[in-house]
CSV table of C-alpha atoms in Angstrom, one decimal:
chain,number,residue,atom,x,y,z
A,731,UNK,CA,-143.2,149.7,-110.8
A,732,UNK,CA,-140.4,149.9,-108.2
A,733,UNK,CA,-142.1,147.4,-105.8
A,734,UNK,CA,-142.4,144.6,-108.3
A,735,UNK,CA,-141.3,141.1,-107.3
A,736,UNK,CA,-137.6,140.2,-108.0
A,737,UNK,CA,-137.2,138.2,-111.3
A,738,UNK,CA,-135.0,135.2,-112.0
A,739,UNK,CA,-132.5,137.5,-113.6
A,740,UNK,CA,-132.4,139.7,-110.4
A,741,UNK,CA,-131.7,136.6,-108.4
A,742,UNK,CA,-128.9,135.4,-110.8
A,743,UNK,CA,-127.4,138.9,-110.7
A,744,UNK,CA,-127.5,138.8,-106.8
A,745,UNK,CA,-126.0,135.3,-106.8
A,746,UNK,CA,-123.2,136.4,-109.1
A,747,UNK,CA,-122.5,139.4,-107.0
A,748,UNK,CA,-122.4,137.3,-103.9
A,749,UNK,CA,-120.0,134.8,-105.6
A,750,UNK,CA,-117.8,137.6,-106.8
A,751,UNK,CA,-117.4,138.8,-103.2
A,752,UNK,CA,-116.4,135.2,-102.0
A,753,UNK,CA,-118.1,132.0,-101.0
A,754,UNK,CA,-121.6,132.4,-99.6
A,755,UNK,CA,-123.0,129.2,-97.8
A,756,UNK,CA,-126.5,130.6,-98.6
A,757,UNK,CA,-125.9,129.7,-102.3
A,758,UNK,CA,-124.3,126.4,-101.7
A,759,UNK,CA,-125.4,123.8,-104.2
A,760,UNK,CA,-127.5,121.2,-102.5
A,761,UNK,CA,-125.5,118.5,-104.3
A,762,UNK,CA,-122.7,119.2,-102.0
A,763,UNK,CA,-124.9,118.4,-99.1
A,764,UNK,CA,-125.9,115.1,-100.8
A,765,UNK,CA,-122.2,114.3,-101.2
A,766,UNK,CA,-121.3,115.0,-97.7
A,767,UNK,CA,-124.3,112.9,-96.5
A,768,UNK,CA,-123.2,110.1,-98.7
A,769,UNK,CA,-119.7,110.2,-97.2
A,770,UNK,CA,-121.2,110.4,-93.7
A,771,UNK,CA,-122.9,107.0,-94.4
A,772,UNK,CA,-120.3,105.3,-96.5
A,773,UNK,CA,-117.2,106.0,-94.3
A,774,UNK,CA,-118.6,104.6,-91.1
A,775,UNK,CA,-119.8,101.5,-93.0
A,776,UNK,CA,-116.5,100.9,-94.7
A,777,UNK,CA,-114.6,101.4,-91.5
A,778,UNK,CA,-117.0,99.2,-89.5
A,779,UNK,CA,-117.3,101.8,-86.8
A,780,UNK,CA,-119.0,100.7,-83.6
A,781,UNK,CA,-120.1,103.1,-81.1
A,782,UNK,CA,-121.0,102.2,-77.5
A,783,UNK,CA,-124.6,101.3,-76.8
A,784,UNK,CA,-126.4,101.2,-73.4
A,785,UNK,CA,-129.3,98.8,-73.4
A,786,UNK,CA,-132.5,100.5,-72.5
A,787,UNK,CA,-134.8,99.0,-69.8
A,788,UNK,CA,-137.2,97.9,-72.5
A,789,UNK,CA,-134.4,95.8,-74.2
A,790,UNK,CA,-133.2,94.5,-70.9
A,791,UNK,CA,-136.7,93.2,-70.1
A,792,UNK,CA,-136.6,91.2,-73.3
A,793,UNK,CA,-133.1,90.0,-72.6
A,794,UNK,CA,-133.9,89.0,-69.0
A,795,UNK,CA,-136.9,86.9,-70.2
A,796,UNK,CA,-134.6,84.8,-72.4
A,797,UNK,CA,-131.8,84.7,-69.9
A,798,UNK,CA,-134.0,83.7,-67.0
A,799,UNK,CA,-135.4,80.6,-68.7
A,800,UNK,CA,-134.1,77.4,-67.4
A,801,UNK,CA,-131.3,76.1,-69.5
A,802,UNK,CA,-132.7,73.7,-72.1
A,803,UNK,CA,-136.1,75.3,-72.3
A,804,UNK,CA,-138.3,74.9,-75.4
A,805,UNK,CA,-138.5,78.0,-77.6
A,806,UNK,CA,-140.6,78.5,-80.7
A,807,UNK,CA,-138.5,80.7,-83.1
A,808,UNK,CA,-141.3,82.3,-85.2
A,809,UNK,CA,-139.6,84.4,-87.9
A,810,UNK,CA,-142.0,86.1,-90.2
A,811,UNK,CA,-140.0,88.6,-92.3
A,812,UNK,CA,-138.6,88.6,-95.9
A,813,UNK,CA,-135.4,89.9,-97.5
A,814,UNK,CA,-136.9,93.4,-97.8
A,815,UNK,CA,-136.8,93.8,-94.0
A,816,UNK,CA,-133.6,91.8,-93.3
A,817,UNK,CA,-131.5,94.9,-92.9
A,818,UNK,CA,-133.7,96.0,-89.9
A,819,UNK,CA,-134.6,92.7,-88.4
A,820,UNK,CA,-131.8,90.2,-89.2
A,821,UNK,CA,-129.5,91.5,-86.4
A,822,UNK,CA,-132.1,90.9,-83.7
A,823,UNK,CA,-133.1,87.6,-85.2
A,824,UNK,CA,-129.4,86.4,-85.1
A,825,UNK,CA,-129.0,87.9,-81.6
A,826,UNK,CA,-131.9,85.8,-80.4
A,827,UNK,CA,-130.5,82.7,-81.9
A,828,UNK,CA,-127.1,83.2,-80.3
A,829,UNK,CA,-128.6,84.0,-76.9
A,830,UNK,CA,-130.8,80.9,-77.0
A,831,UNK,CA,-127.8,78.8,-78.0
A,832,UNK,CA,-125.8,80.1,-75.1
A,833,UNK,CA,-128.6,79.0,-72.8
A,834,UNK,CA,-128.8,75.5,-74.6
A,835,UNK,CA,-132.5,76.0,-75.3
A,836,UNK,CA,-134.3,73.7,-77.6
A,837,UNK,CA,-135.2,75.7,-80.7
A,838,UNK,CA,-138.2,75.1,-83.0
A,839,UNK,CA,-137.9,77.2,-86.2
A,840,UNK,CA,-141.2,78.1,-88.0
A,841,UNK,CA,-142.6,80.8,-90.4
A,842,UNK,CA,-145.9,82.0,-91.7
A,843,UNK,CA,-144.3,83.8,-94.7
A,844,UNK,CA,-143.1,81.7,-97.7
A,845,UNK,CA,-140.3,84.2,-98.5
A,846,UNK,CA,-139.0,83.8,-94.9
A,847,UNK,CA,-137.7,80.2,-95.5
A,848,UNK,CA,-134.3,81.5,-96.6
A,849,UNK,CA,-134.2,83.7,-93.4
A,850,UNK,CA,-134.8,80.6,-91.3
A,851,UNK,CA,-132.0,78.9,-93.0
A,852,UNK,CA,-129.7,81.7,-92.6
A,853,UNK,CA,-130.3,81.8,-88.9
A,854,UNK,CA,-130.0,78.1,-88.5
A,855,UNK,CA,-126.6,78.3,-90.2
A,856,UNK,CA,-125.5,80.3,-87.1
A,857,UNK,CA,-125.9,77.1,-85.1
A,858,UNK,CA,-124.2,75.0,-87.7
A,859,UNK,CA,-121.3,77.4,-87.9
A,860,UNK,CA,-120.9,78.7,-84.4
A,861,UNK,CA,-122.4,76.0,-82.2
A,862,UNK,CA,-121.3,72.7,-83.5
A,863,UNK,CA,-122.5,71.0,-80.4
A,864,UNK,CA,-126.1,71.7,-81.5
A,865,UNK,CA,-127.4,68.5,-83.1
A,866,UNK,CA,-130.3,68.7,-85.7
A,867,UNK,CA,-133.4,66.7,-84.5
A,868,UNK,CA,-132.2,66.8,-80.9
A,869,UNK,CA,-131.5,70.5,-80.1
A,870,UNK,CA,-133.3,72.2,-83.0
A,871,UNK,CA,-135.6,71.5,-85.8
A,872,UNK,CA,-136.7,73.5,-89.0
A,873,UNK,CA,-140.5,73.2,-89.3
A,874,UNK,CA,-140.4,75.7,-92.3
A,875,UNK,CA,-143.6,77.2,-93.8
A,876,UNK,CA,-147.1,76.1,-94.2
A,877,UNK,CA,-149.8,78.1,-96.0
A,878,UNK,CA,-152.7,79.5,-94.1
A,879,UNK,CA,-151.6,82.7,-92.5
A,880,UNK,CA,-152.8,83.1,-89.0
A,881,UNK,CA,-154.9,79.9,-89.5
A,882,UNK,CA,-151.7,78.0,-89.0
A,883,UNK,CA,-151.4,79.3,-85.5
A,884,UNK,CA,-154.9,78.4,-84.6
A,885,UNK,CA,-154.1,74.8,-85.6
A,886,UNK,CA,-150.7,74.3,-84.1
A,887,UNK,CA,-151.8,75.6,-80.6
A,888,UNK,CA,-153.8,72.4,-80.3
A,889,UNK,CA,-152.4,69.9,-82.7
A,890,UNK,CA,-149.1,70.8,-84.4
A,891,UNK,CA,-148.7,67.5,-86.3
A,892,UNK,CA,-152.0,68.1,-88.0
A,893,UNK,CA,-150.2,70.6,-90.2
A,894,UNK,CA,-146.5,69.6,-89.6
A,895,UNK,CA,-146.2,65.9,-90.1
A,896,UNK,CA,-142.6,66.3,-91.1
A,897,UNK,CA,-139.8,68.8,-91.1
A,898,UNK,CA,-138.4,70.7,-94.2
A,899,UNK,CA,-136.3,67.7,-95.1
A,900,UNK,CA,-139.4,65.4,-95.1
A,901,UNK,CA,-138.3,63.6,-91.9
A,902,UNK,CA,-141.4,62.4,-89.9
A,903,UNK,CA,-141.6,64.5,-86.7
A,904,UNK,CA,-142.2,61.3,-84.7
A,905,UNK,CA,-138.7,60.1,-85.7
A,906,UNK,CA,-137.0,63.2,-84.4
A,907,UNK,CA,-136.3,63.2,-80.6
A,908,UNK,CA,-137.0,67.0,-80.2
A,909,UNK,CA,-140.6,66.5,-81.8
A,910,UNK,CA,-141.5,62.9,-81.0
A,911,UNK,CA,-143.6,63.8,-78.0
A,912,UNK,CA,-144.5,67.3,-79.2
A,913,UNK,CA,-148.3,67.7,-79.4
A,914,UNK,CA,-148.7,71.5,-79.7
A,915,UNK,CA,-147.0,74.7,-79.0
A,916,UNK,CA,-148.7,75.2,-75.6
A,917,UNK,CA,-145.7,73.2,-74.3
A,918,UNK,CA,-143.3,76.0,-75.4
A,919,UNK,CA,-141.7,77.9,-72.6
A,920,UNK,CA,-141.4,81.0,-74.8
A,921,UNK,CA,-142.3,82.2,-78.3
A,922,UNK,CA,-139.8,84.5,-80.0
A,923,UNK,CA,-141.4,86.3,-83.0
A,924,UNK,CA,-139.4,88.5,-85.4
A,925,UNK,CA,-141.9,90.0,-87.8
A,926,UNK,CA,-142.1,92.6,-90.5
A,927,UNK,CA,-146.0,92.7,-90.9
A,928,UNK,CA,-149.0,90.4,-91.2
A,929,UNK,CA,-149.2,87.7,-90.2
A,930,UNK,CA,-146.7,88.3,-87.5
A,931,UNK,CA,-146.5,89.4,-83.8
A,932,UNK,CA,-150.0,90.6,-83.5
A,933,UNK,CA,-151.5,87.4,-84.7
A,934,UNK,CA,-149.1,85.3,-82.5
A,935,UNK,CA,-150.4,87.4,-79.5
A,936,UNK,CA,-154.0,87.1,-80.4
A,937,UNK,CA,-154.2,83.4,-81.3
A,938,UNK,CA,-151.4,81.8,-79.2
A,939,UNK,CA,-149.9,83.9,-76.4
A,940,UNK,CA,-153.0,85.5,-75.0
A,941,UNK,CA,-155.6,82.6,-75.2
A,942,UNK,CA,-153.2,79.9,-74.1
A,943,UNK,CA,-151.0,82.0,-71.7
A,944,UNK,CA,-147.8,81.3,-73.5
A,945,UNK,CA,-145.0,83.8,-72.7
A,946,UNK,CA,-143.9,85.8,-75.8
A,947,UNK,CA,-141.5,88.4,-76.9
A,948,UNK,CA,-141.2,90.1,-80.2
A,949,UNK,CA,-138.9,92.0,-82.4
A,950,UNK,CA,-140.4,94.2,-85.1
A,951,UNK,CA,-139.7,97.0,-87.7
A,952,UNK,CA,-139.8,100.6,-86.6
A,953,UNK,CA,-143.3,101.0,-88.2
A,954,UNK,CA,-144.6,97.9,-86.6
A,955,UNK,CA,-143.6,98.8,-83.1
A,956,UNK,CA,-146.2,101.4,-82.1
A,957,UNK,CA,-149.3,99.2,-82.7
A,958,UNK,CA,-147.9,96.5,-80.4
A,959,UNK,CA,-147.0,98.7,-77.4
A,960,UNK,CA,-150.5,98.4,-75.8
A,961,UNK,CA,-149.9,94.6,-75.6
A,962,UNK,CA,-146.9,95.0,-73.3
A,963,UNK,CA,-146.4,93.7,-70.7
A,964,UNK,CA,-149.6,91.7,-70.1
A,965,UNK,CA,-150.1,90.0,-73.4
A,966,UNK,CA,-146.6,90.5,-74.7
A,967,UNK,CA,-143.8,90.2,-72.3
A,968,UNK,CA,-141.4,92.4,-74.2
A,969,UNK,CA,-140.7,94.0,-77.5
A,970,UNK,CA,-137.7,95.2,-79.6
A,971,UNK,CA,-138.3,98.0,-82.1
A,972,UNK,CA,-136.0,98.4,-85.2
A,973,UNK,CA,-132.2,98.4,-85.6
A,974,UNK,CA,-131.7,100.5,-82.5
A,975,UNK,CA,-133.1,97.9,-80.2
A,976,UNK,CA,-131.4,95.2,-82.1
A,977,UNK,CA,-128.1,96.9,-81.4
A,978,UNK,CA,-128.9,97.3,-77.7
A,979,UNK,CA,-129.9,93.6,-77.5
A,980,UNK,CA,-126.7,92.7,-79.2
A,981,UNK,CA,-124.8,94.7,-76.6
A,982,UNK,CA,-126.8,93.1,-73.7
A,983,UNK,CA,-125.8,89.7,-75.0
A,984,UNK,CA,-122.2,90.7,-75.4
A,985,UNK,CA,-122.0,92.1,-71.9
A,986,UNK,CA,-123.3,88.7,-70.6
A,987,UNK,CA,-121.2,86.6,-72.8
A,988,UNK,CA,-118.0,88.7,-73.5
A,989,UNK,CA,-116.3,85.8,-75.4
A,990,UNK,CA,-118.7,86.5,-78.3
A,991,UNK,CA,-117.1,89.8,-79.0
A,992,UNK,CA,-114.4,87.9,-80.8
A,993,UNK,CA,-116.9,87.0,-83.4
A,994,UNK,CA,-117.5,90.2,-85.7
A,995,UNK,CA,-120.9,88.7,-86.8
A,996,UNK,CA,-122.3,89.2,-83.3
A,997,UNK,CA,-122.1,93.0,-83.9
A,998,UNK,CA,-124.0,93.5,-87.0
A,999,UNK,CA,-126.7,95.7,-85.5
A,1000,UNK,CA,-124.0,97.8,-83.6
A,1001,UNK,CA,-122.1,98.3,-86.9
A,1002,UNK,CA,-125.4,99.5,-88.6
A,1003,UNK,CA,-125.8,102.2,-85.9
A,1004,UNK,CA,-122.6,103.8,-86.8
A,1005,UNK,CA,-123.6,105.4,-90.1
A,1006,UNK,CA,-127.0,106.2,-88.6
A,1007,UNK,CA,-125.4,108.2,-85.8
A,1008,UNK,CA,-123.0,110.1,-88.0
A,1009,UNK,CA,-125.8,110.9,-90.5
A,1010,UNK,CA,-128.1,112.1,-87.9
A,1011,UNK,CA,-125.4,114.3,-86.3
A,1012,UNK,CA,-125.0,115.8,-89.8
A,1013,UNK,CA,-128.6,116.5,-90.2
A,1014,UNK,CA,-128.8,118.1,-86.8
A,1015,UNK,CA,-125.7,120.2,-87.6
A,1016,UNK,CA,-127.3,121.4,-90.9
A,1017,UNK,CA,-130.5,122.3,-89.2
A,1018,UNK,CA,-128.7,124.2,-86.5
A,1019,UNK,CA,-126.6,125.9,-89.1
A,1020,UNK,CA,-129.4,126.8,-91.3
A,1021,UNK,CA,-131.3,128.4,-88.4
A,1022,UNK,CA,-128.4,130.4,-87.3
A,1023,UNK,CA,-127.9,131.9,-90.8
A,1024,UNK,CA,-131.8,132.5,-91.1
A,1025,UNK,CA,-132.0,134.4,-87.8
A,1026,UNK,CA,-128.8,136.3,-88.3
A,1027,UNK,CA,-129.9,137.5,-91.7
A,1028,UNK,CA,-133.3,138.5,-90.3
A,1029,UNK,CA,-131.6,140.5,-87.5
A,1030,UNK,CA,-129.6,142.3,-90.1
A,1031,UNK,CA,-132.6,142.9,-92.3
A,1032,UNK,CA,-131.2,140.9,-95.2
């Protein structure tokens, strides 16, 4: 039959004929696209490209909450994420630490995730490395991890020393100036939670921020952002979502404290946005190009 469907050999013959007449983008091997995409990500990363970011109002709301606290306020740094989410959350976690340190806030590090203990240590190392004036036991303390998931929150909102008799080093909290008179987390001026799942921001809102009227902001992964939006601004004062918001928060901190730009570590989120921007532009270009070819061929009856 003359109207039979084209076979693989017909397609191959058509391809060979097209190739003989010159390069045809329609027959471009997809591996070339993969290669170009790889370069679009690798080159900005290797060059450390940083593109300008303009903080959104949502990010500025979070920034202003931290900034407007009186210097030396008490802040609970609840970091509930593990190495699997560090690429997305670590820049905002570090930005929170630097911002609080610039304001000379008293910092109480805590986590509900056992795998987050190294994350606490890495963020605390920022204080040791960049803010030598910060003294352990006076300006900050590492409370570490206790098992119990959200049950931990339910206890420490009324009696923190019932679960945390000592810090991660085994020092009695009554012997540390920063915790000697600490009864519970209701005395905190702000809770900053960076979380990748459960327990995390939702549980801190439900069992601490809302029932005890403690101001709270959060930084979460992209998939964890949408479920928390209904809590803003009444139960959750502000929220950062994914690496984009982390980069914008870094920029907000750098605009307020420009001397920090001399430290490359303060722009980790901004550097991570470079490969994303280039890759996204490539994808958009490929989509536009593909549609132009499609509609051109259809118009010509190809």
